[in-house]
Short mmCIF file of N, CA and C in Angstrom, two decimals:
data_model
loop_
_atom_site.label_atom_id
_atom_site.label_comp_id
_atom_site.label_asym_id
_atom_site.label_seq_id
_atom_site.Cartn_x
_atom_site.Cartn_y
_atom_site.Cartn_z
N MET A 219 63.30 118.71 98.49
CA MET A 219 64.36 117.90 97.90
C MET A 219 64.88 117.07 99.01
N ALA A 220 65.03 115.79 98.92
CA ALA A 220 65.57 114.99 100.19
C ALA A 220 67.16 114.92 99.78
N HIS A 221 67.80 115.11 100.79
CA HIS A 221 69.16 115.28 100.96
C HIS A 221 69.86 113.84 100.77
N ARG A 222 70.70 113.61 99.55
CA ARG A 222 71.23 112.40 99.37
C ARG A 222 72.55 112.13 100.11
N THR A 223 72.57 111.05 100.62
CA THR A 223 74.13 110.73 101.43
C THR A 223 74.79 109.81 100.89
N ASP A 224 74.37 109.25 99.83
CA ASP A 224 74.97 108.14 99.25
C ASP A 224 75.92 108.57 97.95
N ILE A 225 76.17 109.74 97.98
CA ILE A 225 76.86 110.07 96.67
C ILE A 225 78.55 110.41 97.22
N VAL A 226 79.42 109.89 96.79
CA VAL A 226 80.81 110.23 96.87
C VAL A 226 81.23 111.05 95.75
N VAL A 227 81.97 112.35 96.25
CA VAL A 227 82.59 113.45 95.49
C VAL A 227 84.09 112.91 95.54
N SER A 228 84.48 112.62 94.29
CA SER A 228 85.92 112.41 94.12
C SER A 228 86.69 113.57 93.53
N MET A 229 87.84 113.74 94.31
CA MET A 229 88.71 115.26 93.66
C MET A 229 89.62 114.52 92.43
N ALA A 230 89.86 115.12 91.65
CA ALA A 230 91.02 114.83 90.82
C ALA A 230 92.24 115.32 91.59
N TYR A 231 93.12 114.32 91.10
CA TYR A 231 94.48 114.45 91.58
C TYR A 231 95.57 114.59 90.47
N LEU A 232 96.38 115.25 90.60
CA LEU A 232 97.71 115.59 89.73
C LEU A 232 98.81 115.45 90.63
N ALA A 233 99.88 114.44 89.98
CA ALA A 233 101.27 114.53 90.80
C ALA A 233 102.18 114.54 89.74
N GLN A 234 103.20 115.52 89.47
CA GLN A 234 103.86 115.70 88.52
C GLN A 234 105.38 114.64 88.91
N PRO A 235 106.08 114.46 87.95
CA PRO A 235 107.24 113.44 88.25
C PRO A 235 108.01 114.08 89.25
N ASP A 236 108.33 115.14 89.68
CA ASP A 236 109.07 115.52 90.97
C ASP A 236 108.28 115.34 92.29
N GLN A 237 106.87 115.00 92.13
CA GLN A 237 106.10 114.57 93.23
C GLN A 237 106.02 113.40 93.81
N GLN A 238 106.15 112.45 92.84
CA GLN A 238 105.89 110.84 92.81
C GLN A 238 107.08 110.28 93.54
N GLN A 239 106.65 109.33 94.73
CA GLN A 239 107.85 108.65 95.51
C GLN A 239 108.51 107.72 94.77
N LYS A 240 109.85 107.81 94.64
CA LYS A 240 110.53 106.66 94.22
C LYS A 240 111.26 105.74 95.17
N LEU A 241 111.13 104.42 94.72
CA LEU A 241 111.60 103.66 95.87
C LEU A 241 112.62 102.79 95.34
N GLU A 242 113.57 102.45 96.21
CA GLU A 242 114.54 101.18 95.44
C GLU A 242 113.98 99.98 95.96
N TRP A 243 114.14 99.19 94.63
CA TRP A 243 113.46 97.98 94.74
C TRP A 243 114.33 96.86 94.25
N LEU A 244 113.67 95.64 94.15
CA LEU A 244 114.43 94.38 93.77
C LEU A 244 115.43 94.56 92.66
N ASP A 245 116.65 94.07 92.97
CA ASP A 245 117.87 93.80 91.93
C ASP A 245 118.25 95.31 91.74
N GLY A 246 118.27 96.20 92.43
CA GLY A 246 118.85 97.51 92.19
C GLY A 246 117.54 98.53 91.09
N GLY A 247 116.60 97.84 90.94
CA GLY A 247 115.40 98.67 90.14
C GLY A 247 114.90 99.69 91.14
N GLN A 248 113.99 100.30 90.40
CA GLN A 248 113.29 101.48 91.07
C GLN A 248 111.88 101.28 90.95
N PHE A 249 111.10 101.88 91.74
CA PHE A 249 109.41 101.61 91.53
C PHE A 249 108.91 102.95 92.05
N ALA A 250 108.26 103.61 90.87
CA ALA A 250 107.73 105.05 91.32
C ALA A 250 106.28 104.93 91.68
N VAL A 251 105.61 105.29 92.77
CA VAL A 251 104.44 105.65 93.20
C VAL A 251 103.78 106.64 92.25
N LEU A 252 102.91 106.32 91.26
CA LEU A 252 102.37 107.44 90.63
C LEU A 252 101.13 107.90 91.17
N LEU A 253 100.37 107.03 91.56
CA LEU A 253 98.86 107.31 92.16
C LEU A 253 98.93 106.08 93.12
N ASP A 254 98.44 106.69 94.54
CA ASP A 254 98.18 105.35 95.54
C ASP A 254 97.09 105.84 96.17
N SER A 255 96.64 104.80 97.01
CA SER A 255 95.23 104.73 97.57
C SER A 255 94.72 105.79 98.30
N ALA A 256 95.75 106.69 98.85
CA ALA A 256 95.27 107.96 99.57
C ALA A 256 94.75 109.10 98.36
N ALA A 257 95.51 108.88 97.47
CA ALA A 257 95.10 109.67 96.32
C ALA A 257 93.72 109.58 95.38
N THR A 258 93.71 107.94 95.48
CA THR A 258 92.42 107.69 94.82
C THR A 258 91.14 106.95 95.60
N GLU A 259 91.09 107.54 96.77
CA GLU A 259 90.00 107.03 97.59
C GLU A 259 90.02 105.52 97.71
N GLY A 260 91.18 105.00 97.76
CA GLY A 260 91.31 103.20 97.79
C GLY A 260 91.02 102.68 96.71
N GLN A 261 90.68 103.44 95.29
CA GLN A 261 90.38 102.66 94.26
C GLN A 261 91.50 102.03 93.47
N VAL A 262 92.30 102.60 93.29
CA VAL A 262 93.30 102.25 92.52
C VAL A 262 95.00 102.58 92.80
N THR A 263 95.92 101.76 92.68
CA THR A 263 97.42 101.90 92.80
C THR A 263 97.74 102.03 91.28
N VAL A 264 98.80 103.01 90.94
CA VAL A 264 99.21 103.11 89.56
C VAL A 264 100.84 103.13 89.89
N GLY A 265 101.83 102.28 89.61
CA GLY A 265 102.87 102.23 89.67
C GLY A 265 104.04 102.26 88.46
N ARG A 266 105.30 102.49 88.49
CA ARG A 266 106.06 102.33 87.26
C ARG A 266 107.58 101.82 87.64
N PHE A 267 107.78 100.60 86.99
CA PHE A 267 108.92 99.99 87.41
C PHE A 267 110.18 100.43 86.29
N SER A 268 111.51 100.93 86.79
CA SER A 268 112.61 100.76 85.87
C SER A 268 113.53 99.82 86.60
N VAL A 269 113.81 98.72 85.60
CA VAL A 269 114.58 97.84 86.09
C VAL A 269 115.26 97.36 84.95
N ALA A 270 116.27 96.41 85.33
CA ALA A 270 117.52 95.95 84.39
C ALA A 270 117.14 94.58 84.47
N LYS A 271 117.78 93.86 83.22
CA LYS A 271 117.86 92.25 82.78
C LYS A 271 118.00 91.49 83.91
N GLY A 272 117.16 90.33 84.28
CA GLY A 272 117.26 89.68 85.18
C GLY A 272 116.14 89.79 86.47
N GLU A 273 115.80 91.11 86.42
CA GLU A 273 114.84 91.66 87.63
C GLU A 273 113.74 90.58 87.26
N ALA A 274 113.54 89.93 88.88
CA ALA A 274 112.08 89.23 88.83
C ALA A 274 111.93 89.00 90.31
N PRO A 275 110.32 89.23 90.36
CA PRO A 275 110.10 89.01 91.80
C PRO A 275 109.91 87.55 92.12
N PRO A 276 109.57 87.38 93.41
CA PRO A 276 109.05 85.79 93.65
C PRO A 276 107.95 85.19 93.00
N TYR A 277 107.86 84.12 92.56
CA TYR A 277 106.50 83.70 92.11
C TYR A 277 105.41 83.69 93.29
N HIS A 278 104.15 84.63 93.03
CA HIS A 278 103.20 84.98 93.81
C HIS A 278 101.87 85.12 93.40
N LEU A 279 100.99 85.17 94.27
CA LEU A 279 99.73 85.86 94.09
C LEU A 279 99.54 86.82 95.12
N HIS A 280 98.21 87.71 94.27
CA HIS A 280 97.70 88.65 95.06
C HIS A 280 96.02 88.17 95.52
N THR A 281 95.89 88.45 96.92
CA THR A 281 94.65 88.02 97.32
C THR A 281 93.69 89.28 97.64
N ARG A 282 93.99 90.49 97.39
CA ARG A 282 93.33 91.47 97.60
C ARG A 282 93.07 92.37 96.34
N GLU A 283 94.02 92.30 95.22
CA GLU A 283 93.87 93.02 94.12
C GLU A 283 94.00 92.41 92.84
N ASP A 284 93.22 93.18 91.55
CA ASP A 284 93.30 92.65 90.61
C ASP A 284 94.92 93.14 89.88
N GLU A 285 95.71 93.08 88.89
CA GLU A 285 96.76 93.51 88.40
C GLU A 285 96.98 93.50 86.91
N ILE A 286 97.17 94.82 86.48
CA ILE A 286 97.57 94.95 85.07
C ILE A 286 99.00 95.36 85.16
N PHE A 287 99.61 94.91 84.09
CA PHE A 287 101.08 95.29 83.51
C PHE A 287 101.09 95.45 82.23
N MET A 288 101.57 96.73 81.77
CA MET A 288 101.91 96.97 80.44
C MET A 288 103.57 97.31 80.68
N LEU A 289 104.03 96.64 79.59
CA LEU A 289 105.36 96.65 79.15
C LEU A 289 105.68 97.73 78.12
N ILE A 290 105.96 99.14 78.90
CA ILE A 290 106.30 100.30 78.23
C ILE A 290 107.49 100.31 77.05
N LYS A 291 108.41 99.54 77.85
CA LYS A 291 109.87 99.53 76.83
C LYS A 291 110.35 97.92 77.38
N GLY A 292 111.02 97.33 76.31
CA GLY A 292 111.63 96.08 76.81
C GLY A 292 110.92 94.91 76.52
N THR A 293 111.59 93.79 77.08
CA THR A 293 111.06 92.15 76.89
C THR A 293 111.00 91.66 78.27
N ALA A 294 110.01 90.84 78.42
CA ALA A 294 110.09 89.83 79.74
C ALA A 294 109.36 88.60 79.41
N LEU A 295 109.66 87.62 80.21
CA LEU A 295 109.09 86.40 80.36
C LEU A 295 107.99 86.27 81.29
N LEU A 296 106.85 85.70 81.22
CA LEU A 296 105.64 86.10 82.02
C LEU A 296 105.20 84.70 82.54
N TRP A 297 104.94 84.32 83.73
CA TRP A 297 104.11 83.05 83.83
C TRP A 297 103.12 83.34 84.63
N SER A 298 102.10 82.73 84.28
CA SER A 298 100.48 82.84 85.00
C SER A 298 100.10 81.19 84.95
N ASP A 299 100.02 80.93 86.41
CA ASP A 299 99.64 79.66 86.38
C ASP A 299 100.63 78.67 85.70
N ASP A 300 99.95 77.79 84.99
CA ASP A 300 101.11 76.94 84.30
C ASP A 300 101.69 77.34 82.66
N GLN A 301 101.26 78.37 82.54
CA GLN A 301 101.56 79.17 81.11
C GLN A 301 102.87 80.09 81.19
N GLU A 302 103.47 79.71 80.20
CA GLU A 302 104.66 80.59 80.12
C GLU A 302 104.63 81.53 78.80
N MET A 303 104.66 82.67 78.76
CA MET A 303 104.53 83.50 77.84
C MET A 303 105.65 84.87 77.38
N GLU A 304 105.86 85.30 76.33
CA GLU A 304 106.66 86.22 75.93
C GLU A 304 106.09 87.45 76.00
N LEU A 305 106.19 88.58 76.94
CA LEU A 305 105.78 89.83 76.59
C LEU A 305 106.78 90.84 76.04
N SER A 306 106.05 91.24 75.02
CA SER A 306 106.82 92.07 74.07
C SER A 306 106.78 93.83 74.12
N GLU A 307 107.67 94.49 73.92
CA GLU A 307 107.20 96.00 74.08
C GLU A 307 105.74 96.34 73.92
N GLY A 308 105.21 97.28 74.58
CA GLY A 308 103.67 97.52 74.25
C GLY A 308 102.74 96.50 74.82
N GLY A 309 103.18 95.29 75.05
CA GLY A 309 102.13 94.12 75.62
C GLY A 309 101.64 94.43 76.96
N ILE A 310 100.46 94.12 77.09
CA ILE A 310 99.75 94.43 78.46
C ILE A 310 99.20 92.76 78.73
N VAL A 311 98.90 92.82 80.10
CA VAL A 311 98.54 91.40 80.76
C VAL A 311 97.63 91.88 81.82
N TYR A 312 96.62 90.79 82.21
CA TYR A 312 95.66 91.45 83.23
C TYR A 312 95.81 90.00 84.09
N LEU A 313 96.16 90.23 85.59
CA LEU A 313 96.01 89.14 86.26
C LEU A 313 95.44 89.16 87.41
N PRO A 314 94.23 88.54 87.49
CA PRO A 314 93.14 88.25 88.22
C PRO A 314 93.82 88.29 89.83
N ARG A 315 93.05 88.74 90.86
CA ARG A 315 93.39 88.35 92.14
C ARG A 315 93.63 86.72 92.46
N ASN A 316 94.36 86.00 92.99
CA ASN A 316 94.46 84.69 93.20
C ASN A 316 94.99 83.86 92.31
N VAL A 317 95.46 84.44 91.07
CA VAL A 317 96.12 83.80 90.07
C VAL A 317 97.82 83.97 90.23
N PRO A 318 98.62 82.70 90.60
CA PRO A 318 99.73 82.79 90.50
C PRO A 318 100.64 83.38 89.58
N HIS A 319 101.34 84.29 89.58
CA HIS A 319 102.23 84.65 88.37
C HIS A 319 103.47 85.25 88.79
N GLY A 320 104.40 85.59 88.07
CA GLY A 320 105.78 85.96 88.04
C GLY A 320 106.38 86.27 86.75
N TYR A 321 107.52 87.32 86.74
CA TYR A 321 108.10 87.61 85.32
C TYR A 321 109.42 87.69 85.57
N ARG A 322 110.14 87.85 84.55
CA ARG A 322 111.67 87.94 84.64
C ARG A 322 111.86 88.78 83.44
N ILE A 323 112.74 89.83 83.47
CA ILE A 323 112.95 90.91 82.56
C ILE A 323 114.29 90.22 81.68
N THR A 324 113.85 90.10 80.34
CA THR A 324 114.84 89.43 79.48
C THR A 324 115.62 90.92 78.51
N SER A 325 115.14 91.90 78.34
CA SER A 325 115.92 92.91 77.84
C SER A 325 117.04 93.56 78.61
N ASP A 326 117.91 94.38 78.23
CA ASP A 326 118.97 94.99 79.10
C ASP A 326 118.18 95.90 80.17
N THR A 327 117.34 96.54 79.74
CA THR A 327 116.39 97.66 80.63
C THR A 327 114.66 97.24 80.23
N ALA A 328 114.03 97.57 81.10
CA ALA A 328 112.53 97.52 81.00
C ALA A 328 111.79 98.68 81.58
N ASP A 329 110.74 99.16 81.14
CA ASP A 329 109.91 100.08 81.91
C ASP A 329 108.58 99.55 82.05
N LEU A 330 107.96 99.35 82.96
CA LEU A 330 106.62 98.59 83.32
C LEU A 330 105.62 99.50 84.24
N LEU A 331 104.60 99.56 83.45
CA LEU A 331 103.61 100.13 84.17
C LEU A 331 102.41 99.02 85.01
N MET A 332 102.37 99.39 86.21
CA MET A 332 101.38 98.62 86.97
C MET A 332 100.15 99.11 87.30
N ILE A 333 99.16 98.82 87.41
CA ILE A 333 97.70 99.06 87.70
C ILE A 333 97.04 98.02 88.54
N CYS A 334 96.68 98.47 89.75
CA CYS A 334 96.18 97.55 90.52
C CYS A 334 94.77 98.26 91.47
N THR A 335 93.66 97.15 91.34
CA THR A 335 92.35 97.90 91.92
C THR A 335 91.87 96.68 92.70
N PRO A 336 91.40 96.95 93.81
CA PRO A 336 91.44 98.14 94.66
C PRO A 336 92.81 98.64 95.06
N GLY A 337 93.09 99.73 95.54
CA GLY A 337 94.39 100.48 95.79
C GLY A 337 94.62 99.93 97.24
N GLY A 338 96.23 100.11 97.35
CA GLY A 338 96.65 99.79 98.85
C GLY A 338 98.12 98.66 98.50
N ILE A 339 98.29 98.40 97.65
CA ILE A 339 99.70 97.44 97.42
C ILE A 339 100.83 98.32 97.11
N GLU A 340 100.63 99.47 97.24
CA GLU A 340 101.85 100.54 97.41
C GLU A 340 102.50 100.37 98.88
N GLY A 341 101.65 100.04 99.84
CA GLY A 341 102.17 99.66 101.03
C GLY A 341 103.19 98.80 100.99
N MET A 342 103.25 97.76 100.53
CA MET A 342 104.28 96.49 100.22
C MET A 342 105.26 97.33 99.93
N PHE A 343 105.51 97.99 98.78
CA PHE A 343 106.85 98.33 98.20
C PHE A 343 107.22 99.43 99.01
N ARG A 344 106.60 100.31 99.85
CA ARG A 344 106.82 101.00 100.87
C ARG A 344 107.68 100.47 102.33
N HIS A 345 107.04 99.50 102.40
CA HIS A 345 107.57 98.62 103.55
C HIS A 345 108.68 98.08 103.21
N ALA A 346 108.95 97.23 102.12
CA ALA A 346 110.17 96.35 101.74
C ALA A 346 111.34 97.20 101.10
N GLY A 347 110.64 98.21 100.17
CA GLY A 347 111.51 99.19 99.55
C GLY A 347 112.37 100.17 100.46
N ARG A 348 113.22 101.01 99.56
CA ARG A 348 113.68 102.30 100.21
C ARG A 348 113.39 103.67 99.61
N ASP A 349 112.98 104.43 100.29
CA ASP A 349 112.68 105.92 99.71
C ASP A 349 113.85 106.30 99.25
N LEU A 350 114.16 106.81 97.69
CA LEU A 350 115.25 107.16 96.97
C LEU A 350 115.43 108.66 97.79
N SER A 351 114.63 109.19 98.26
CA SER A 351 114.91 110.73 98.95
C SER A 351 115.49 110.78 100.14
N THR A 352 115.91 109.35 100.71
CA THR A 352 116.75 109.54 102.08
C THR A 352 117.97 108.44 101.79
N PRO A 353 119.09 108.94 102.60
CA PRO A 353 120.20 108.26 102.41
C PRO A 353 120.18 106.94 102.56
N ARG A 354 121.07 106.23 101.57
CA ARG A 354 121.16 104.92 101.71
C ARG A 354 121.81 104.09 102.79
N PRO A 355 121.25 103.63 103.67
CA PRO A 355 121.80 102.86 104.87
C PRO A 355 123.13 101.82 104.24
N ASP A 356 124.06 101.69 105.20
CA ASP A 356 125.23 101.04 104.44
C ASP A 356 124.40 99.65 104.62
N GLY A 357 124.82 98.74 103.40
CA GLY A 357 124.36 97.28 103.25
C GLY A 357 122.84 97.10 103.07
N PHE A 358 122.16 98.09 102.68
CA PHE A 358 120.67 98.01 102.63
C PHE A 358 120.35 96.83 101.45
N GLU A 359 119.54 96.19 101.90
CA GLU A 359 118.84 95.11 100.87
C GLU A 359 117.63 94.77 101.07
N ILE A 360 116.87 94.26 100.04
CA ILE A 360 115.70 93.78 100.27
C ILE A 360 115.85 92.42 100.77
N SER A 361 115.67 92.14 101.87
CA SER A 361 116.08 90.46 101.89
C SER A 361 114.78 89.69 101.79
N ARG A 362 114.96 88.64 101.80
CA ARG A 362 113.67 87.52 101.47
C ARG A 362 112.47 87.72 102.69
N GLU A 363 113.25 87.98 104.23
CA GLU A 363 112.79 88.06 105.12
C GLU A 363 111.63 89.41 105.07
N LEU A 364 112.34 90.56 104.53
CA LEU A 364 111.58 91.71 104.59
C LEU A 364 110.47 91.66 103.47
N MET A 365 111.04 90.92 102.46
CA MET A 365 109.84 90.57 101.57
C MET A 365 108.75 90.02 101.74
N ALA A 366 109.04 88.98 102.59
CA ALA A 366 107.96 87.97 102.79
C ALA A 366 107.07 88.74 104.28
N GLU A 367 107.76 89.42 104.83
CA GLU A 367 106.87 90.36 105.87
C GLU A 367 106.05 91.12 105.16
N ALA A 368 106.63 91.97 104.07
CA ALA A 368 105.64 92.92 103.59
C ALA A 368 104.81 92.45 102.58
N ALA A 369 104.94 90.98 101.96
CA ALA A 369 103.91 90.28 101.31
C ALA A 369 103.00 90.30 102.18
N ASP A 370 103.16 89.78 103.35
CA ASP A 370 102.15 89.06 104.11
C ASP A 370 101.10 90.04 104.91
N MET A 371 101.81 91.31 104.93
CA MET A 371 101.08 92.38 105.56
C MET A 371 100.07 93.02 104.35
N TYR A 372 100.28 92.82 103.37
CA TYR A 372 99.44 93.42 102.05
C TYR A 372 98.92 92.42 101.36
N GLY A 373 98.67 91.26 101.75
CA GLY A 373 97.86 90.26 101.08
C GLY A 373 98.74 89.38 100.16
N GLN A 374 99.74 89.28 99.83
CA GLN A 374 100.24 88.58 98.83
C GLN A 374 100.96 87.31 99.29
N VAL A 375 100.68 86.45 98.31
CA VAL A 375 101.32 85.05 98.83
C VAL A 375 102.54 84.46 98.04
N ILE A 376 103.48 84.46 98.68
CA ILE A 376 104.60 84.06 97.87
C ILE A 376 104.75 82.54 97.91
N LEU A 377 104.81 82.30 96.67
CA LEU A 377 104.54 80.85 96.40
C LEU A 377 106.21 80.03 95.99
N GLY A 378 106.98 80.78 95.73
CA GLY A 378 108.28 80.17 95.22
C GLY A 378 109.37 81.10 94.72
N PRO A 379 110.61 81.06 94.70
CA PRO A 379 111.73 81.68 94.46
C PRO A 379 111.05 82.37 92.76
N PRO A 380 112.08 83.27 92.36
CA PRO A 380 111.89 83.94 91.20
C PRO A 380 111.98 82.70 89.96
N ARG A 381 111.47 82.87 88.79
CA ARG A 381 111.57 81.81 87.60
C ARG A 381 112.40 82.38 87.01
#
């Protein structure tokens, strides 16, 4: 029998909540890395945002990955190209790469699940955010410069300020 070298054997990966890296993110929010590209052999990144009213990333697009957002709890306004939509609790949106988009949280708090494929975008969050398991440096902030640098490193194109 011939030996096959084209078969990739993936291993299951499990991470309990206390094993998931949590990062300080925009506007005092938190981003938890649930699955990263190392755990999924580059296939997918899964993250979860816990954010407050008004949280909004810059208007941007992804050049490397497709993105899925599910609003587990809360409400948000979403912009995709020239469309504005309201996303209610339980709503889900698919954002293909190279499609400009942004959102703004309109409820007091929100819980969002993000899935990106292929994986790797967690590097941007790790570069610009701050690991919550480390002491907070005095005056820490995610500056526009740091955000732009991280975005550029990970194939994100910032098109404008938050909407």
